Amino acid sequence: MIRSIVRGFGSALPKRVVTNREMESMVDTTDEWIVQRTGIRQRYIAGEDETSASLGESAARAALDNAGLTPDDIDLIIVATSTPDNTFPATAVNIQNRLGMKHGAAFDMQAVCTGFVYAVTTADAYIRCGLARRALVIGAETFSRILDWNDRTTCVLFGDGAGALVLEAGEGEGTSDDRGVLTAHLRSDGSHKDKLYVDGGPSSTGTVGHLRMEGREVFKHAVGMITDVIVDAFEAVKLPLEAIDWLVPHQANVRIIEGSAKKLGIPMEKVVVTVDQHGNTSAASIPLALAVAASDGRIKKGDLVLLEAMGGGFTWGSVLLRW
Ligand SMILES: CC(C)(COP(=O)(O)OP(=O)(O)OC[C@H]1O[C@@H](n2cnc3c(N)ncnc32)[C@H](O)[C@@H]1OP(=O)(O)O)[C@@H](O)C(=O)NCCC(=O)NCCS
């Protein structure tokens, strides 16, 4: 059977680092409060010349280099983002153009912090049914542009960045020993839409709006939703949770990550944590974390890797793949 195999990875971060100490000069907060409640120590913030499309392009080029491929080899681009450069056209076609591509198809996916999990799942479906052979799956965000910089309950949490994977069609035996995406589980429940949202949009206010969040409400639901879809993934491939080599979670808050790992009995040594360095970069956080752990040699060919995320909507989901 056809499997979608990871052929390359890449990432890009804005030039400017903003530490918690620097945040102290912007809003009424402290480094201690931010570290204790979230694990975040710094985040990257895009400059005027940096956008979701420019960061996404850099991440895509890095992933292509890592794969030993060129844009000519790609026939699908999916960009997971909630902070597109324009309302339309899609950031994906912007990146397609920046890469000099005139062939193939490119579109955006909007599932907020679960966007990358949705995008990998979608690319996998395209590849498995023969609609694409090689896909660039990109998570690219500039949440700094939709933050209310006077709201200390949200502005300290988020950062900007981009990450990308190249997925390629390959032959598998149909077993959990195959390389590539083994199973994916997507969920959403719109009854929670007012707990984490942006208070503007083209069809409602005609403005871009700012991020609003009931942090405690999000926290309350997060661990249960995340652990449910992780259990679903392992049940689907009939593997025990102990078989996991790396849990690469969405990086929102280290307490949510630790709570989820603890509930499932996954030791923290098997969990990739980058939220301390990047803050919450929404749909970019998983591919950024993958790039860190694959570059430093932790994630190796053949490893069983679980990606999971939960975010606005609520949306949540998991992808289990063999690297
Ligand atoms: C946002 C979050 C860190 C807040 O932590 P918390 O322990 O729930 O804190 P609370 O909201 O209860 O606030 C506690 C106090 O800290 C204060 N506070 C909030 N933000 C603060 C900040 N940046 N600095 C200092 N104090 C702050 C609050 O005003 C409150 O003060 P009060 O008790 O005098 O009213 C936490 O709820 C969280 O991580 N939620 C999930 C958010 C998330 O991950 N969202 C993205 C999902 S994709």
mmCIF file of N, CA and C in Angstrom, residues 37-166:
data_model
loop_
_atom_site.group_PDB
_atom_site.id
_atom_site.type_symbol
_atom_site.label_atom_id
_atom_site.label_comp_id
_atom_site.label_asym_id
_atom_site.label_seq_id
_atom_site.Cartn_x
_atom_site.Cartn_y
_atom_site.Cartn_z
ATOM 1 N N ARG A 37 3.836 29.220 35.140
ATOM 2 C CA ARG A 37 2.518 28.842 34.602
ATOM 3 C C ARG A 37 2.586 28.175 33.239
ATOM 4 N N THR A 38 3.677 28.449 32.466
ATOM 5 C CA THR A 38 3.675 27.991 31.073
ATOM 6 C C THR A 38 4.950 27.272 30.634
ATOM 7 N N GLY A 39 6.063 27.512 31.321
ATOM 8 C CA GLY A 39 7.343 26.960 30.869
ATOM 9 C C GLY A 39 8.031 27.806 29.804
ATOM 10 N N ILE A 40 7.371 28.888 29.367
ATOM 11 C CA ILE A 40 7.945 29.726 28.299
ATOM 12 C C ILE A 40 9.034 30.648 28.878
ATOM 13 N N ARG A 41 10.193 30.703 28.203
ATOM 14 C CA ARG A 41 11.277 31.598 28.629
ATOM 15 C C ARG A 41 11.531 32.713 27.622
ATOM 16 N N GLN A 42 11.230 32.421 26.354
ATOM 17 C CA GLN A 42 11.410 33.410 25.288
ATOM 18 C C GLN A 42 10.530 33.029 24.112
ATOM 19 N N ARG A 43 10.358 33.974 23.188
ATOM 20 C CA ARG A 43 9.637 33.703 21.952
ATOM 21 C C ARG A 43 10.285 34.555 20.865
ATOM 22 N N TYR A 44 10.028 34.209 19.597
ATOM 23 C CA TYR A 44 10.547 34.993 18.471
ATOM 24 C C TYR A 44 9.395 35.827 17.906
ATOM 25 N N ILE A 45 9.676 37.088 17.602
ATOM 26 C CA ILE A 45 8.639 37.982 17.100
ATOM 27 C C ILE A 45 9.058 38.537 15.736
ATOM 28 N N ALA A 46 8.147 38.412 14.770
ATOM 29 C CA ALA A 46 8.456 38.821 13.396
ATOM 30 C C ALA A 46 8.671 40.328 13.289
ATOM 31 N N GLY A 47 9.676 40.712 12.504
ATOM 32 C CA GLY A 47 9.899 42.120 12.181
ATOM 33 C C GLY A 47 9.010 42.517 11.008
ATOM 34 N N GLU A 48 9.102 43.797 10.638
ATOM 35 C CA GLU A 48 8.240 44.321 9.569
ATOM 36 C C GLU A 48 8.411 43.561 8.256
ATOM 37 N N ASP A 49 9.645 43.095 8.005
ATOM 38 C CA ASP A 49 9.934 42.411 6.738
ATOM 39 C C ASP A 49 9.666 40.910 6.810
ATOM 40 N N GLU A 50 9.132 40.436 7.930
ATOM 41 C CA GLU A 50 8.885 38.992 8.089
ATOM 42 C C GLU A 50 7.383 38.748 8.205
ATOM 43 N N THR A 51 6.881 37.814 7.405
ATOM 44 C CA THR A 51 5.443 37.475 7.432
ATOM 45 C C THR A 51 5.297 35.950 7.463
ATOM 46 N N SER A 52 4.057 35.503 7.583
ATOM 47 C CA SER A 52 3.837 34.045 7.548
ATOM 48 C C SER A 52 4.348 33.455 6.243
ATOM 49 N N ALA A 53 4.138 34.170 5.125
ATOM 50 C CA ALA A 53 4.597 33.647 3.829
ATOM 51 C C ALA A 53 6.125 33.630 3.743
ATOM 52 N N SER A 54 6.789 34.677 4.248
ATOM 53 C CA SER A 54 8.261 34.693 4.131
ATOM 54 C C SER A 54 8.880 33.636 5.040
ATOM 55 N N LEU A 55 8.343 33.495 6.249
ATOM 56 C CA LEU A 55 8.859 32.461 7.163
ATOM 57 C C LEU A 55 8.548 31.072 6.600
ATOM 58 N N GLY A 56 7.335 30.913 6.062
ATOM 59 C CA GLY A 56 6.934 29.626 5.464
ATOM 60 C C GLY A 56 7.820 29.268 4.283
ATOM 61 N N GLU A 57 8.147 30.268 3.469
ATOM 62 C CA GLU A 57 9.041 30.025 2.324
ATOM 63 C C GLU A 57 10.414 29.535 2.816
ATOM 64 N N SER A 58 10.962 30.196 3.844
ATOM 65 C CA SER A 58 12.287 29.791 4.353
ATOM 66 C C SER A 58 12.250 28.368 4.893
ATOM 67 N N ALA A 59 11.174 28.042 5.631
ATOM 68 C CA ALA A 59 11.045 26.681 6.174
ATOM 69 C C ALA A 59 10.918 25.668 5.040
ATOM 70 N N ALA A 60 10.150 26.025 4.007
ATOM 71 C CA ALA A 60 9.959 25.127 2.859
ATOM 72 C C ALA A 60 11.283 24.890 2.141
ATOM 73 N N ARG A 61 12.052 25.965 1.928
ATOM 74 C CA ARG A 61 13.354 25.805 1.250
ATOM 75 C C ARG A 61 14.286 24.916 2.073
ATOM 76 N N ALA A 62 14.255 25.083 3.402
ATOM 77 C CA ALA A 62 15.097 24.247 4.274
ATOM 78 C C ALA A 62 14.676 22.777 4.180
ATOM 79 N N ALA A 63 13.367 22.539 4.130
ATOM 80 C CA ALA A 63 12.866 21.155 4.039
ATOM 81 C C ALA A 63 13.227 20.532 2.693
ATOM 82 N N LEU A 64 13.144 21.335 1.621
ATOM 83 C CA LEU A 64 13.522 20.832 0.292
ATOM 84 C C LEU A 64 15.014 20.492 0.256
ATOM 85 N N ASP A 65 15.848 21.378 0.819
ATOM 86 C CA ASP A 65 17.298 21.107 0.885
ATOM 87 C C ASP A 65 17.569 19.823 1.647
ATOM 88 N N ASN A 66 16.886 19.687 2.792
ATOM 89 C CA ASN A 66 17.073 18.507 3.634
ATOM 90 C C ASN A 66 16.683 17.227 2.886
ATOM 91 N N ALA A 67 15.655 17.354 2.018
ATOM 92 C CA ALA A 67 15.180 16.191 1.253
ATOM 93 C C ALA A 67 16.007 15.951 -0.005
ATOM 94 N N GLY A 68 16.853 16.925 -0.376
ATOM 95 C CA GLY A 68 17.597 16.809 -1.633
ATOM 96 C C GLY A 68 16.681 16.979 -2.834
ATOM 97 N N LEU A 69 15.658 17.809 -2.705
ATOM 98 C CA LEU A 69 14.684 18.020 -3.776
ATOM 99 C C LEU A 69 14.627 19.500 -4.150
ATOM 100 N N THR A 70 13.947 19.800 -5.254
ATOM 101 C CA THR A 70 13.722 21.190 -5.661
ATOM 102 C C THR A 70 12.209 21.399 -5.767
ATOM 103 N N PRO A 71 11.771 22.660 -5.907
ATOM 104 C CA PRO A 71 10.327 22.901 -6.048
ATOM 105 C C PRO A 71 9.706 22.143 -7.218
ATOM 106 N N ASP A 72 10.509 21.832 -8.253
ATOM 107 C CA ASP A 72 9.980 21.068 -9.403
ATOM 108 C C ASP A 72 9.449 19.702 -8.990
ATOM 109 N N ASP A 73 9.990 19.168 -7.891
ATOM 110 C CA ASP A 73 9.616 17.805 -7.462
ATOM 111 C C ASP A 73 8.304 17.775 -6.666
ATOM 112 N N ILE A 74 7.776 18.952 -6.314
ATOM 113 C CA ILE A 74 6.600 19.044 -5.428
ATOM 114 C C ILE A 74 5.337 19.236 -6.262
ATOM 115 N N ASP A 75 4.249 18.551 -5.906
ATOM 116 C CA ASP A 75 2.999 18.800 -6.632
ATOM 117 C C ASP A 75 1.837 19.207 -5.722
ATOM 118 N N LEU A 76 2.119 19.405 -4.432
ATOM 119 C CA LEU A 76 1.061 19.865 -3.524
ATOM 120 C C LEU A 76 1.695 20.674 -2.401
ATOM 121 N N ILE A 77 1.100 21.836 -2.105
ATOM 122 C CA ILE A 77 1.547 22.621 -0.943
ATOM 123 C C ILE A 77 0.321 22.884 -0.068
ATOM 124 N N ILE A 78 0.417 22.478 1.183
ATOM 125 C CA ILE A 78 -0.637 22.812 2.147
ATOM 126 C C ILE A 78 0.000 23.647 3.247
ATOM 127 N N VAL A 79 -0.570 24.808 3.514
ATOM 128 C CA VAL A 79 -0.066 25.667 4.580
ATOM 129 C C VAL A 79 -1.109 25.745 5.690
ATOM 130 N N ALA A 80 -0.726 25.303 6.868
ATOM 131 C CA ALA A 80 -1.580 25.453 8.044
ATOM 132 C C ALA A 80 -1.263 26.807 8.661
ATOM 133 N N THR A 81 -2.250 27.697 8.702
ATOM 134 C CA THR A 81 -2.042 29.006 9.302
ATOM 135 C C THR A 81 -3.364 29.634 9.714
ATOM 136 N N SER A 82 -3.332 30.413 10.793
ATOM 137 C CA SER A 82 -4.466 31.263 11.175
ATOM 138 C C SER A 82 -4.087 32.723 11.003
ATOM 139 N N THR A 83 -2.850 32.960 10.538
ATOM 140 C CA THR A 83 -2.368 34.328 10.354
ATOM 141 C C THR A 83 -1.829 34.477 8.932
ATOM 142 N N PRO A 84 -2.737 34.368 7.936
ATOM 143 C CA PRO A 84 -2.307 34.488 6.539
ATOM 144 C C PRO A 84 -1.842 35.912 6.231
ATOM 145 N N ASP A 85 -0.996 36.059 5.209
ATOM 146 C CA ASP A 85 -0.560 37.407 4.802
ATOM 147 C C ASP A 85 -1.763 38.240 4.345
ATOM 148 N N ASN A 86 -2.685 37.610 3.654
ATOM 149 C CA ASN A 86 -3.888 38.285 3.155
ATOM 150 C C ASN A 86 -5.095 37.413 3.451
ATOM 151 N N THR A 87 -6.278 38.045 3.492
ATOM 152 C CA THR A 87 -7.492 37.231 3.637
ATOM 153 C C THR A 87 -7.557 36.235 2.491
ATOM 154 N N PHE A 88 -7.319 36.683 1.267
ATOM 155 C CA PHE A 88 -7.017 35.789 0.149
ATOM 156 C C PHE A 88 -6.122 36.535 -0.811
ATOM 157 N N PRO A 89 -5.365 35.897 -1.689
ATOM 158 C CA PRO A 89 -5.266 34.452 -1.870
ATOM 159 C C PRO A 89 -4.547 33.766 -0.706
ATOM 160 N N ALA A 90 -4.600 32.453 -0.735
ATOM 161 C CA ALA A 90 -4.013 31.643 0.334
ATOM 162 C C ALA A 90 -2.506 31.915 0.462
ATOM 163 N N THR A 91 -2.016 31.832 1.676
ATOM 164 C CA THR A 91 -0.574 31.934 1.920
ATOM 165 C C THR A 91 0.162 30.832 1.150
ATOM 166 N N ALA A 92 -0.504 29.703 0.933
ATOM 167 C CA ALA A 92 0.117 28.585 0.188
ATOM 168 C C ALA A 92 0.457 28.994 -1.246
ATOM 169 N N VAL A 93 -0.414 29.754 -1.917
ATOM 170 C CA VAL A 93 -0.082 30.155 -3.294
ATOM 171 C C VAL A 93 0.986 31.254 -3.284
ATOM 172 N N ASN A 94 0.986 32.070 -2.240
ATOM 173 C CA ASN A 94 2.052 33.062 -2.070
ATOM 174 C C ASN A 94 3.404 32.339 -1.979
ATOM 175 N N ILE A 95 3.450 31.300 -1.145
ATOM 176 C CA ILE A 95 4.703 30.535 -0.995
ATOM 177 C C ILE A 95 5.039 29.799 -2.299
ATOM 178 N N GLN A 96 4.016 29.237 -2.943
ATOM 179 C CA GLN A 96 4.225 28.563 -4.237
ATOM 180 C C GLN A 96 4.926 29.519 -5.213
ATOM 181 N N ASN A 97 4.419 30.762 -5.263
ATOM 182 C CA ASN A 97 4.985 31.768 -6.167
ATOM 183 C C ASN A 97 6.419 32.122 -5.764
ATOM 184 N N ARG A 98 6.648 32.280 -4.452
ATOM 185 C CA ARG A 98 7.998 32.592 -3.967
ATOM 186 C C ARG A 98 8.985 31.473 -4.333
ATOM 187 N N LEU A 99 8.465 30.229 -4.397
ATOM 188 C CA LEU A 99 9.335 29.096 -4.752
ATOM 189 C C LEU A 99 9.500 28.964 -6.267
ATOM 190 N N GLY A 100 8.807 29.833 -7.018
ATOM 191 C CA GLY A 100 8.914 29.803 -8.475
ATOM 192 C C GLY A 100 8.148 28.667 -9.116
ATOM 193 N N MET A 101 7.126 28.164 -8.427
ATOM 194 C CA MET A 101 6.348 27.039 -8.942
ATOM 195 C C MET A 101 5.103 27.545 -9.673
ATOM 196 N N LYS A 102 4.834 26.971 -10.840
ATOM 197 C CA LYS A 102 3.595 27.281 -11.549
ATOM 198 C C LYS A 102 2.743 26.023 -11.733
ATOM 199 N N HIS A 103 3.257 24.894 -11.239
ATOM 200 C CA HIS A 103 2.539 23.628 -11.392
ATOM 201 C C HIS A 103 1.989 23.189 -10.028
ATOM 202 N N GLY A 104 1.163 22.173 -10.050
ATOM 203 C CA GLY A 104 0.639 21.615 -8.801
ATOM 204 C C GLY A 104 -0.469 22.468 -8.211
ATOM 205 N N ALA A 105 -0.843 22.146 -6.960
ATOM 206 C CA ALA A 105 -1.933 22.850 -6.293
ATOM 207 C C ALA A 105 -1.472 23.291 -4.913
ATOM 208 N N ALA A 106 -2.013 24.430 -4.454
ATOM 209 C CA ALA A 106 -1.616 24.963 -3.150
ATOM 210 C C ALA A 106 -2.835 25.562 -2.464
ATOM 211 N N PHE A 107 -3.019 25.211 -1.198
ATOM 212 C CA PHE A 107 -4.134 25.797 -0.437
ATOM 213 C C PHE A 107 -3.808 25.849 1.044
ATOM 214 N N ASP A 108 -4.558 26.682 1.777
ATOM 215 C CA ASP A 108 -4.361 26.829 3.222
ATOM 216 C C ASP A 108 -5.335 25.950 3.997
ATOM 217 N N MET A 109 -4.975 25.630 5.223
ATOM 218 C CA MET A 109 -5.860 24.917 6.149
ATOM 219 C C MET A 109 -5.959 25.726 7.417
ATOM 220 N N GLN A 110 -7.156 25.783 7.972
ATOM 221 C CA GLN A 110 -7.372 26.596 9.152
ATOM 222 C C GLN A 110 -7.960 25.724 10.244
ATOM 223 N N ALA A 111 -7.138 25.261 11.144
ATOM 224 C CA ALA A 111 -7.619 24.530 12.314
ATOM 225 C C ALA A 111 -6.848 25.019 13.539
ATOM 226 N N VAL A 112 -6.449 26.293 13.482
ATOM 227 C CA VAL A 112 -5.705 26.978 14.538
ATOM 228 C C VAL A 112 -4.512 26.108 14.988
ATOM 229 N N CYS A 113 -4.375 25.866 16.298
ATOM 230 C CA CYS A 113 -3.166 25.175 16.765
ATOM 231 C C CYS A 113 -3.101 23.722 16.304
ATOM 232 N N THR A 114 -4.251 23.148 15.875
ATOM 233 C CA THR A 114 -4.252 21.776 15.361
ATOM 234 C C THR A 114 -3.988 21.768 13.856
ATOM 235 N N GLY A 115 -3.727 22.932 13.279
ATOM 236 C CA GLY A 115 -3.606 23.059 11.828
ATOM 237 C C GLY A 115 -2.595 22.120 11.201
ATOM 238 N N PHE A 116 -1.436 21.938 11.832
ATOM 239 C CA PHE A 116 -0.420 21.091 11.206
ATOM 240 C C PHE A 116 -0.860 19.629 11.202
ATOM 241 N N VAL A 117 -1.527 19.197 12.262
ATOM 242 C CA VAL A 117 -2.034 17.815 12.323
ATOM 243 C C VAL A 117 -3.105 17.623 11.228
ATOM 244 N N TYR A 118 -3.965 18.610 11.052
ATOM 245 C CA TYR A 118 -4.964 18.546 9.967
ATOM 246 C C TYR A 118 -4.279 18.533 8.597
ATOM 247 N N ALA A 119 -3.242 19.338 8.441
ATOM 248 C CA ALA A 119 -2.574 19.456 7.132
ATOM 249 C C ALA A 119 -1.829 18.176 6.770
ATOM 250 N N VAL A 120 -1.130 17.565 7.745
ATOM 251 C CA VAL A 120 -0.433 16.302 7.476
ATOM 252 C C VAL A 120 -1.453 15.224 7.119
ATOM 253 N N THR A 121 -2.570 15.196 7.849
ATOM 254 C CA THR A 121 -3.621 14.206 7.589
ATOM 255 C C THR A 121 -4.174 14.374 6.173
ATOM 256 N N THR A 122 -4.375 15.623 5.770
ATOM 257 C CA THR A 122 -4.923 15.905 4.436
ATOM 258 C C THR A 122 -3.917 15.541 3.351
ATOM 259 N N ALA A 123 -2.661 15.924 3.540
ATOM 260 C CA ALA A 123 -1.630 15.585 2.551
ATOM 261 C C ALA A 123 -1.505 14.064 2.417
ATOM 262 N N ASP A 124 -1.573 13.373 3.556
ATOM 263 C CA ASP A 124 -1.498 11.900 3.546
ATOM 264 C C ASP A 124 -2.649 11.307 2.727
ATOM 265 N N ALA A 125 -3.851 11.874 2.886
ATOM 266 C CA ALA A 125 -5.005 11.370 2.129
ATOM 267 C C ALA A 125 -4.808 11.608 0.627
ATOM 268 N N TYR A 126 -4.314 12.786 0.252
ATOM 269 C CA TYR A 126 -4.040 13.085 -1.161
ATOM 270 C C TYR A 126 -3.015 12.102 -1.728
ATOM 271 N N ILE A 127 -1.958 11.857 -0.960
ATOM 272 C CA ILE A 127 -0.876 10.985 -1.443
ATOM 273 C C ILE A 127 -1.381 9.546 -1.563
ATOM 274 N N ARG A 128 -2.102 9.080 -0.550
ATOM 275 C CA ARG A 128 -2.542 7.673 -0.569
ATOM 276 C C ARG A 128 -3.544 7.397 -1.679
ATOM 277 N N CYS A 129 -4.348 8.425 -2.056
ATOM 278 C CA CYS A 129 -5.311 8.149 -3.132
ATOM 279 C C CYS A 129 -4.768 8.566 -4.499
ATOM 280 N N GLY A 130 -3.494 8.928 -4.555
ATOM 281 C CA GLY A 130 -2.854 9.165 -5.854
ATOM 282 C C GLY A 130 -3.041 10.568 -6.414
ATOM 283 N N LEU A 131 -3.606 11.486 -5.632
ATOM 284 C CA LEU A 131 -3.802 12.860 -6.124
ATOM 285 C C LEU A 131 -2.518 13.681 -6.049
ATOM 286 N N ALA A 132 -1.549 13.222 -5.264
ATOM 287 C CA ALA A 132 -0.257 13.922 -5.171
ATOM 288 C C ALA A 132 0.831 12.893 -4.903
ATOM 289 N N ARG A 133 2.064 13.241 -5.324
ATOM 290 C CA ARG A 133 3.199 12.337 -5.064
ATOM 291 C C ARG A 133 4.122 12.883 -3.991
ATOM 292 N N ARG A 134 4.347 14.193 -4.062
ATOM 293 C CA ARG A 134 5.215 14.816 -3.049
ATOM 294 C C ARG A 134 4.585 16.110 -2.579
ATOM 295 N N ALA A 135 4.402 16.211 -1.275
ATOM 296 C CA ALA A 135 3.726 17.379 -0.713
ATOM 297 C C ALA A 135 4.645 18.133 0.235
ATOM 298 N N LEU A 136 4.571 19.459 0.153
ATOM 299 C CA LEU A 136 5.183 20.314 1.170
ATOM 300 C C LEU A 136 4.079 20.646 2.155
ATOM 301 N N VAL A 137 4.261 20.253 3.394
ATOM 302 C CA VAL A 137 3.273 20.570 4.434
ATOM 303 C C VAL A 137 3.931 21.572 5.377
ATOM 304 N N ILE A 138 3.342 22.747 5.443
ATOM 305 C CA ILE A 138 3.988 23.868 6.143
ATOM 306 C C ILE A 138 3.063 24.379 7.246
ATOM 307 N N GLY A 139 3.628 24.668 8.412
ATOM 308 C CA GLY A 139 2.903 25.428 9.443
ATOM 309 C C GLY A 139 3.603 26.770 9.560
ATOM 310 N N ALA A 140 2.895 27.866 9.354
ATOM 311 C CA ALA A 140 3.543 29.193 9.349
ATOM 312 C C ALA A 140 2.642 30.187 10.060
ATOM 313 N N GLU A 141 3.187 30.868 11.059
ATOM 314 C CA GLU A 141 2.346 31.775 11.861
ATOM 315 C C GLU A 141 3.082 33.050 12.265
ATOM 316 N N THR A 142 2.319 34.122 12.339
ATOM 317 C CA THR A 142 2.779 35.379 12.946
ATOM 318 C C THR A 142 1.691 35.841 13.917
ATOM 319 N N PHE A 143 1.520 35.075 14.997
ATOM 320 C CA PHE A 143 0.478 35.411 15.987
ATOM 321 C C PHE A 143 0.723 36.774 16.633
ATOM 322 N N SER A 144 1.982 37.249 16.602
ATOM 323 C CA SER A 144 2.262 38.566 17.204
ATOM 324 C C SER A 144 1.380 39.652 16.580
ATOM 325 N N ARG A 145 0.934 39.415 15.339
ATOM 326 C CA ARG A 145 0.145 40.434 14.632
ATOM 327 C C ARG A 145 -1.319 40.443 15.077
ATOM 328 N N ILE A 146 -1.774 39.376 15.754
ATOM 329 C CA ILE A 146 -3.184 39.346 16.199
ATOM 330 C C ILE A 146 -3.287 39.345 17.725
ATOM 331 N N LEU A 147 -2.164 39.614 18.402
ATOM 332 C CA LEU A 147 -2.219 39.678 19.869
ATOM 333 C C LEU A 147 -2.629 41.066 20.317
ATOM 334 N N ASP A 148 -3.341 41.119 21.434
ATOM 335 C CA ASP A 148 -3.619 42.383 22.108
ATOM 336 C C ASP A 148 -2.449 42.600 23.062
ATOM 337 N N TRP A 149 -1.541 43.505 22.695
ATOM 338 C CA TRP A 149 -0.300 43.677 23.467
ATOM 339 C C TRP A 149 -0.533 44.393 24.796
ATOM 340 N N ASN A 150 -1.818 44.715 25.096
ATOM 341 C CA ASN A 150 -2.150 45.248 26.424
ATOM 342 C C ASN A 150 -2.753 44.168 27.317
ATOM 343 N N ASP A 151 -2.967 42.964 26.766
ATOM 344 C CA ASP A 151 -3.604 41.886 27.525
ATOM 345 C C ASP A 151 -2.534 40.895 27.994
ATOM 346 N N ARG A 152 -2.137 41.034 29.268
ATOM 347 C CA ARG A 152 -1.040 40.197 29.765
ATOM 348 C C ARG A 152 -1.419 38.721 29.847
ATOM 349 N N THR A 153 -2.733 38.429 29.855
ATOM 350 C CA THR A 153 -3.140 37.024 29.976
ATOM 351 C C THR A 153 -2.923 36.247 28.674
ATOM 352 N N THR A 154 -2.739 36.954 27.557
ATOM 353 C CA THR A 154 -2.509 36.249 26.286
ATOM 354 C C THR A 154 -1.184 36.607 25.615
ATOM 355 N N CYS A 155 -0.766 37.881 25.695
ATOM 356 C CA CYS A 155 0.373 38.295 24.842
ATOM 357 C C CYS A 155 1.688 37.639 25.245
ATOM 358 N N VAL A 156 1.785 37.139 26.484
ATOM 359 C CA VAL A 156 3.046 36.511 26.907
ATOM 360 C C VAL A 156 3.176 35.072 26.381
ATOM 361 N N LEU A 157 2.086 34.538 25.831
ATOM 362 C CA LEU A 157 2.042 33.098 25.545
ATOM 363 C C LEU A 157 2.509 32.717 24.131
ATOM 364 N N PHE A 158 2.402 33.651 23.185
ATOM 365 C CA PHE A 158 2.541 33.258 21.778
ATOM 366 C C PHE A 158 3.817 33.798 21.132
ATOM 367 N N GLY A 159 4.208 33.162 20.018
ATOM 368 C CA GLY A 159 5.377 33.597 19.260
ATOM 369 C C GLY A 159 5.171 33.297 17.783
ATOM 370 N N ASP A 160 6.159 33.662 16.971
ATOM 371 C CA ASP A 160 6.062 33.511 15.515
ATOM 372 C C ASP A 160 7.082 32.480 15.019
ATOM 373 N N GLY A 161 6.812 31.887 13.867
ATOM 374 C CA GLY A 161 7.770 30.949 13.277
ATOM 375 C C GLY A 161 7.103 30.084 12.224
ATOM 376 N N ALA A 162 7.899 29.190 11.645
ATOM 377 C CA ALA A 162 7.373 28.287 10.615
ATOM 378 C C ALA A 162 8.187 27.001 10.584
ATOM 379 N N GLY A 163 7.521 25.923 10.189
ATOM 380 C CA GLY A 163 8.205 24.645 10.020
ATOM 381 C C GLY A 163 7.564 23.901 8.865
ATOM 382 N N ALA A 164 8.310 22.969 8.278
ATOM 383 C CA ALA A 164 7.784 22.267 7.106
ATOM 384 C C ALA A 164 8.291 20.831 7.046
ATOM 385 N N LEU A 165 7.474 19.978 6.449
ATOM 386 C CA LEU A 165 7.871 18.602 6.129
ATOM 387 C C LEU A 165 7.668 18.388 4.639
ATOM 388 N N VAL A 166 8.521 17.579 4.022
ATOM 389 C CA VAL A 166 8.231 17.051 2.693
ATOM 390 C C VAL A 166 7.744 15.625 2.886
#
